[in-house]
Coordinates of N, CA and C in Angstrom, one line a residue:
M499 N -31.5 21.1 -50.0 CA -32.5 21.0 -49.1 C -32.1 20.0 -48.3
I500 N -32.7 18.6 -49.3 CA -32.2 17.3 -48.4 C -30.9 16.9 -48.2
H501 N -30.0 17.7 -48.7 CA -28.5 17.2 -48.3 C -28.3 18.2 -46.8
N502 N -28.7 19.4 -47.0 CA -28.6 20.2 -45.8 C -29.4 19.7 -44.6
V503 N -30.5 19.1 -44.8 CA -30.9 18.1 -43.5 C -30.2 17.0 -43.3
K504 N -29.4 16.3 -44.1 CA -28.8 15.3 -43.8 C -27.5 15.7 -43.1
I505 N -26.9 16.9 -43.7 CA -25.9 17.3 -42.8 C -26.4 17.7 -41.3
L506 N -27.1 18.7 -41.2 CA -27.7 19.0 -39.9 C -28.1 17.9 -39.1
F507 N -28.6 16.9 -39.5 CA -29.3 15.3 -38.9 C -27.6 15.1 -38.4
F508 N -27.1 15.0 -39.1 CA -25.5 14.4 -38.5 C -24.6 15.2 -37.6
I509 N -24.8 16.5 -37.6 CA -24.2 17.2 -36.5 C -25.3 17.1 -35.4
C510 N -26.3 16.9 -35.5 CA -27.2 16.7 -34.1 C -26.6 15.4 -33.8
F511 N -26.7 14.8 -34.5 CA -26.5 13.3 -34.3 C -25.0 12.8 -33.7
F512 N -24.1 13.5 -33.8 CA -22.9 13.7 -33.1 C -22.8 14.1 -31.9
T513 N -23.5 15.8 -31.9 CA -23.6 16.1 -31.1 C -24.1 15.4 -29.6
A514 N -24.9 15.0 -29.5 CA -26.0 14.5 -29.2 C -25.2 13.1 -28.1
C515 N -24.5 12.5 -29.1 CA -23.9 11.5 -28.6 C -22.6 12.0 -27.8
S516 N -21.8 12.7 -28.1 CA -20.8 13.4 -27.6 C -21.1 13.6 -26.2
S517 N -22.1 14.5 -26.2 CA -22.6 15.1 -25.0 C -23.5 14.4 -23.9
T518 N -23.4 13.0 -24.5 CA -24.3 11.8 -23.3 C -23.0 11.1 -22.8
E519 N -21.9 11.3 -22.8 CA -20.9 10.5 -22.3 C -20.8 10.8 -20.7
Q520 N -21.0 9.5 -20.0 CA -20.9 9.7 -18.8 C -19.7 9.1 -18.3
K521 N -19.4 9.4 -17.1 CA -18.5 9.4 -16.4 C -18.5 7.9 -15.4
E522 N -17.2 7.5 -16.1 CA -17.1 5.8 -15.1 C -17.5 5.8 -13.7
I523 N -18.3 5.1 -13.0 CA -18.0 4.9 -11.5 C -17.3 4.0 -11.4
V524 N -16.3 4.1 -10.3 CA -15.2 3.4 -10.0 C -15.6 2.6 -8.5
T525 N -15.7 1.1 -8.2 CA -15.9 1.0 -6.6 C -15.0 0.2 -6.3
A526 N -14.6 0.4 -4.8 CA -13.4 -0.4 -3.8 C -13.9 -1.9 -5.1
G527 N -14.6 -2.5 -5.0 CA -14.6 -4.0 -5.3 C -13.8 -4.1 -6.6
E528 N -14.2 -2.9 -7.2 CA -12.9 -3.3 -8.9 C -11.8 -2.7 -8.6
L529 N -11.6 -2.1 -7.7 CA -9.6 -1.1 -7.5 C -9.3 -2.4 -7.1
L530 N -9.5 -3.4 -5.9 CA -9.3 -4.2 -5.1 C -8.8 -5.6 -6.3
R531 N -9.8 -5.8 -7.2 CA -9.9 -6.8 -7.9 C -8.3 -6.4 -9.0
Q532 N -8.3 -5.2 -9.3 CA -7.1 -4.4 -10.5 C -5.9 -4.6 -9.2
A533 N -5.8 -4.1 -7.9 CA -4.3 -4.4 -7.4 C -4.2 -5.4 -7.1
A534 N -5.1 -6.7 -7.3 CA -4.8 -7.9 -7.1 C -4.2 -8.5 -8.4
F535 N -4.5 -7.7 -9.5 CA -4.2 -8.7 -10.5 C -2.5 -7.8 -10.8
Y536 N -2.7 -6.6 -10.5 CA -0.9 -6.3 -10.2 C 0.0 -7.1 -9.5
G537 N -0.4 -7.4 -7.7 CA -0.1 -8.2 -6.9 C 0.7 -9.4 -7.6
E538 N -0.6 -10.2 -8.2 CA -0.2 -11.6 -9.4 C 0.9 -11.1 -10.1
R539 N 1.3 -10.3 -10.8 CA 2.1 -10.1 -11.5 C 3.3 -9.1 -11.1
L540 N 3.6 -9.5 -9.9 CA 4.5 -9.0 -8.9 C 5.2 -7.7 -8.7
Q541 N 4.0 -6.6 -9.5 CA 4.0 -5.2 -9.8 C 3.6 -4.5 -8.2
Y542 N 4.4 -4.6 -7.3 CA 3.9 -4.3 -6.0 C 3.8 -2.6 -5.9
I543 N 4.5 -2.1 -6.6 CA 4.2 -0.4 -6.2 C 2.7 -0.1 -7.0
P544 N 2.4 -0.6 -8.2 CA 0.8 -0.7 -8.3 C -0.1 -1.0 -7.5
A545 N 0.1 -2.4 -7.5 CA -1.0 -2.9 -6.2 C -1.1 -1.8 -5.5
L546 N 0.0 -1.5 -4.1 CA -0.2 -1.1 -3.3 C -0.8 0.3 -3.5
D547 N -0.7 1.0 -4.8 CA -1.3 2.4 -5.2 C -2.7 2.1 -5.2
T548 N -3.2 0.7 -5.8 CA -4.1 1.0 -6.3 C -4.8 0.1 -4.7
Y549 N -4.6 -0.3 -4.2 CA -5.3 -0.9 -3.3 C -5.5 0.4 -1.6
Q550 N -4.4 1.5 -2.1 CA -4.8 2.9 -1.1 C -5.8 3.2 -1.5
Q551 N -5.9 3.1 -2.8 CA -7.0 4.0 -3.6 C -8.6 3.5 -3.6
A552 N -8.3 2.2 -3.5 CA -9.5 1.0 -2.8 C -9.9 1.4 -1.4
I553 N -9.0 1.4 -0.4 CA -9.4 1.9 0.8 C -9.8 3.2 1.1
R554 N -9.6 4.5 0.5 CA -10.0 5.5 0.3 C -11.3 5.7 0.0
L555 N -11.8 5.0 -1.2 CA -13.1 4.5 -1.5 C -14.4 3.9 -0.1
A556 N -13.1 3.1 -0.1 CA -14.1 2.0 0.9 C -14.4 2.6 2.1
E557 N -13.4 3.4 2.9 CA -13.7 4.3 3.9 C -14.7 5.4 3.8
K558 N -14.9 6.5 2.3 CA -15.7 7.0 2.0 C -17.3 6.5 2.0
D559 N -17.4 5.3 1.7 CA -18.7 4.4 1.3 C -19.2 3.6 2.8
K560 N -18.0 3.6 3.3 CA -18.0 3.1 5.4 C -18.3 1.4 4.7
D561 N -17.5 1.0 4.0 CA -17.2 -0.6 3.6 C -16.1 -1.1 4.3
S562 N -16.6 -1.9 5.4 CA -15.4 -2.3 6.5 C -15.0 -4.1 5.9
L563 N -15.8 -4.5 4.6 CA -15.3 -5.7 4.4 C -14.0 -5.3 3.3
A564 N -14.2 -4.4 2.3 CA -13.6 -3.9 1.5 C -12.1 -3.1 2.4
L565 N -12.5 -2.5 3.6 CA -11.2 -2.1 4.3 C -10.3 -3.1 4.4
S566 N -11.0 -4.1 5.4 CA -10.1 -5.3 6.0 C -9.3 -5.8 4.5
H567 N -10.1 -6.4 4.1 CA -9.7 -6.8 2.4 C -8.5 -6.1 2.1
G568 N -8.7 -4.8 1.8 CA -7.2 -3.7 1.4 C -6.2 -3.8 1.9
Y569 N -6.4 -4.0 3.2 CA -5.5 -3.7 4.6 C -4.7 -5.4 4.6
L570 N -5.3 -6.7 4.2 CA -5.3 -7.5 4.5 C -4.3 -7.6 2.8
E571 N -4.4 -7.4 2.5 CA -3.3 -7.6 1.0 C -2.6 -6.6 0.9
M572 N -2.6 -5.6 1.2 CA -1.4 -4.5 1.5 C -0.3 -5.1 2.4
G573 N -0.9 -6.2 3.4 CA 0.3 -6.4 4.4 C 0.7 -7.7 3.7
K574 N -0.1 -8.7 2.9 CA 0.7 -9.5 2.1 C 1.5 -9.4 1.3
I575 N 1.9 -7.8 0.6 CA 2.3 -7.1 -0.3 C 4.1 -6.9 0.9
Y576 N 3.8 -5.9 1.8 CA 4.8 -5.8 2.7 C 5.2 -6.9 3.0
R577 N 4.5 -8.2 3.6 CA 5.4 -9.3 3.5 C 6.7 -9.7 2.5
Y578 N 6.0 -9.9 1.3 CA 6.6 -10.6 0.2 C 8.1 -9.3 0.3
Q579 N 7.5 -8.3 0.2 CA 9.0 -7.0 0.6 C 9.7 -7.2 1.5
S580 N 9.8 -7.7 2.8 CA 10.2 -8.1 4.0 C 10.3 -6.5 5.0
L581 N 9.0 -6.4 4.6 CA 8.8 -5.2 5.5 C 7.9 -5.6 6.6
K582 N 8.2 -6.4 7.4 CA 7.7 -7.1 9.0 C 6.9 -6.4 9.3
Q583 N 7.3 -4.9 10.1 CA 6.6 -4.1 11.0 C 5.3 -3.5 10.2
K584 N 5.7 -2.9 8.7 CA 4.4 -2.4 7.8 C 3.1 -3.6 7.9
A585 N 3.7 -4.8 7.2 CA 2.8 -6.1 7.3 C 1.8 -6.0 8.5
L586 N 2.6 -5.9 9.8 CA 2.0 -6.5 10.7 C 1.3 -5.0 11.1
Q587 N 1.3 -3.9 11.0 CA 0.6 -3.1 11.3 C -1.1 -3.2 10.2
S588 N -0.3 -3.4 9.3 CA -1.3 -3.4 8.2 C -2.4 -4.7 8.3
E589 N -2.4 -5.6 9.1 CA -2.8 -6.6 9.4 C -3.5 -6.5 10.1
K590 N -2.9 -5.5 11.6 CA -3.8 -5.2 12.7 C -4.9 -4.1 12.0
K591 N -4.7 -3.7 11.4 CA -5.8 -2.3 11.0 C -6.7 -3.1 10.0
A592 N -6.4 -4.5 9.2 CA -7.2 -5.1 9.4 C -8.5 -5.5 10.0
L593 N -7.7 -6.4 10.5 CA -8.3 -7.1 11.5 C -9.5 -6.3 12.2
S594 N -8.9 -4.5 12.7 CA -9.7 -3.9 13.4 C -11.1 -3.2 12.8
Y595 N -11.6 -3.3 11.7 CA -12.5 -3.3 10.5 C -13.6 -4.3 10.7
I596 N -12.9 -5.6 11.1 CA -14.1 -6.6 11.0 C -14.7 -6.8 12.0
K597 N -16.5 -6.7 11.9 CA -17.0 -6.9 13.2 C -18.2 -7.4 13.0
S598 N -18.4 -7.8 11.9 CA -19.5 -8.7 11.5 C -19.1 -10.0 11.5
P599 N -19.9 -10.9 12.2 CA -19.6 -12.4 12.4 C -19.6 -12.9 11.3
A600 N -20.6 -12.5 9.8 CA -20.5 -12.9 8.9 C -19.2 -13.0 7.9
C601 N -18.0 -13.1 8.7 CA -16.4 -11.9 8.0 C -15.7 -13.3 8.9
D602 N -16.0 -14.3 9.4 CA -15.5 -14.8 10.4 C -14.1 -15.9 9.2
S603 N -14.5 -16.2 8.2 CA -13.3 -16.7 7.6 C -12.3 -15.7 7.5
L604 N -12.3 -14.2 7.1 CA -11.7 -13.4 6.9 C -10.5 -12.9 8.2
R605 N -11.6 -13.1 9.5 CA -10.8 -13.2 10.5 C -10.1 -14.2 10.8
L606 N -10.3 -15.5 10.6 CA -9.4 -16.1 10.7 C -8.1 -16.5 10.0
E607 N -8.5 -15.7 8.4 CA -7.5 -15.5 7.7 C -6.1 -14.3 8.4
L608 N -6.9 -13.6 8.9 CA -6.1 -12.4 9.2 C -5.0 -12.9 10.5
Y609 N -5.6 -13.8 11.6 CA -5.2 -14.2 13.0 C -4.1 -15.4 12.0
R610 N -4.3 -16.3 11.2 CA -3.0 -16.8 10.6 C -2.0 -16.0 10.2
E611 N -2.3 -14.9 9.6 CA -1.3 -14.1 9.1 C -0.3 -13.4 10.1
I612 N -1.4 -12.9 10.7 CA -0.4 -12.1 12.2 C 0.4 -12.8 12.4
G613 N -0.1 -14.5 13.1 CA 0.6 -15.5 13.5 C 2.0 -15.6 12.7
D614 N 1.7 -15.7 11.0 CA 2.8 -16.2 10.3 C 4.2 -15.2 11.0
M615 N 3.4 -13.8 10.5 CA 4.6 -12.5 11.0 C 5.0 -12.6 12.3
Y616 N 4.5 -12.8 12.9 CA 5.1 -13.2 14.4 C 6.0 -14.4 14.5
T617 N 5.8 -15.1 13.9 CA 6.8 -16.4 13.9 C 8.3 -15.9 13.2
L618 N 8.2 -14.9 12.0 CA 9.3 -14.6 11.2 C 9.7 -13.5 12.2
S619 N 9.1 -12.5 12.8 CA 9.7 -11.7 13.7 C 10.5 -12.7 14.4
G620 N 10.4 -13.6 15.1 CA 11.2 -14.7 16.2 C 9.8 -14.6 17.9
Q621 N 8.7 -14.0 17.5 CA 7.8 -13.6 18.8 C 7.6 -14.7 18.7
A622 N 7.6 -15.5 19.3 CA 6.6 -16.9 19.5 C 5.6 -16.6 20.4
D623 N 5.7 -16.0 21.8 CA 4.2 -15.9 22.5 C 3.0 -15.5 21.3
S624 N 3.4 -14.4 21.1 CA 2.5 -13.7 20.1 C 1.7 -14.5 18.8
A625 N 3.3 -15.2 18.1 CA 2.4 -16.0 17.2 C 1.5 -17.2 17.7
F626 N 2.2 -17.8 18.7 CA 1.3 -19.0 19.5 C -0.1 -17.9 19.6
H627 N -0.2 -17.5 20.1 CA -1.9 -16.4 20.6 C -2.6 -16.2 19.1
Y628 N -1.8 -15.5 18.2 CA -2.6 -15.5 16.8 C -3.4 -16.9 16.4
Y629 N -2.0 -17.9 16.3 CA -2.7 -19.2 15.8 C -3.8 -19.6 17.0
E630 N -3.6 -20.0 18.0 CA -4.7 -20.2 18.8 C -5.7 -19.9 18.6
M631 N -5.9 -18.3 18.2 CA -7.4 -17.4 18.3 C -7.9 -17.9 16.6
A632 N -6.5 -18.6 15.7 CA -7.0 -19.0 14.1 C -7.9 -20.8 14.6
G633 N -7.6 -21.2 15.5 CA -8.2 -22.7 15.9 C -7.1 -23.1 14.7
C634 N -5.9 -23.1 14.6 CA -4.8 -23.4 13.8 C -4.5 -24.9 14.6
R635 N -3.6 -25.9 14.3 CA -3.0 -26.9 14.9 C -1.8 -26.3 14.7
I636 N -1.9 -25.7 16.6 CA -0.8 -25.1 17.3 C 0.8 -25.9 16.9
K637 N 0.9 -26.8 17.7 CA 1.8 -27.8 17.7 C 2.6 -27.8 16.4
Q638 N 1.3 -28.5 15.5 CA 2.2 -28.9 14.3 C 2.9 -28.0 13.1
R639 N 1.7 -26.5 13.2 CA 2.0 -25.5 12.3 C 3.5 -25.0 13.2
Y640 N 3.3 -24.6 13.9 CA 4.1 -23.6 14.8 C 5.3 -24.0 14.8
C641 N 5.6 -25.7 14.9 CA 6.5 -26.4 15.3 C 7.2 -26.4 13.8
N642 N 6.7 -26.6 12.6 CA 7.2 -26.3 10.9 C 7.7 -25.1 11.0
R643 N 6.8 -24.2 11.4 CA 7.7 -22.3 10.9 C 8.8 -22.5 11.7
M644 N 8.8 -23.0 13.1 CA 9.9 -22.3 13.6 C 11.0 -23.3 13.4
E645 N 11.1 -24.4 12.7 CA 12.1 -25.5 12.3 C 12.7 -24.7 11.1
A646 N 11.8 -24.3 10.1 CA 12.1 -23.7 8.8 C 12.8 -22.5 8.9
I647 N 12.3 -21.7 10.2 CA 12.8 -20.6 10.6 C 14.2 -20.4 11.1
K648 N 14.5 -21.7 12.1 CA 15.9 -22.5 12.3 C 16.8 -22.9 11.2
R649 N 16.4 -23.1 10.2 CA 17.2 -23.9 9.1 C 17.7 -22.8 8.1
L650 N 16.3 -21.9 7.9 CA 17.1 -20.3 7.4 C 18.5 -19.8 8.0
K651 N 18.2 -19.5 9.3 CA 19.0 -18.8 9.8 C 20.2 -19.8 9.9
L652 N 20.5 -21.0 9.4 CA 21.9 -21.9 9.8 C 22.6 -21.7 8.6
Y653 N 21.7 -21.2 7.3 CA 22.4 -21.4 6.1 C 22.8 -19.9 5.9

């Protein structure tokens, strides 16, 4: 009888433990960190996929900061892959989600990134505009970038 009670107890215990299994809830922030992990290891395809998942989740949650950050990081990956137009589109989309004054540092980073993309594309006027909006030392930064581009074209 005692043996049967122990068996019954273990069956109930294992059944109870297995039925309380909860589904893990993933947040946009966790997905952004996972994507950054992939990006740091130069695993761009999984990084882009994970950023897109984070963006979809952030859209559901209406999290404009996560949306901006996701699009910014995707733009950086596109730049590393020499996909200038995609990078520019992604960074401009990131900029469109920044509405809060609390995001000024992210906004300035985006202005610099967009300025860099225009510089790499040889569009000096547009680059100048975004560097100016970022408050960069335009002459020093712009001239150094233009000199670097000229040198690259010479080699």
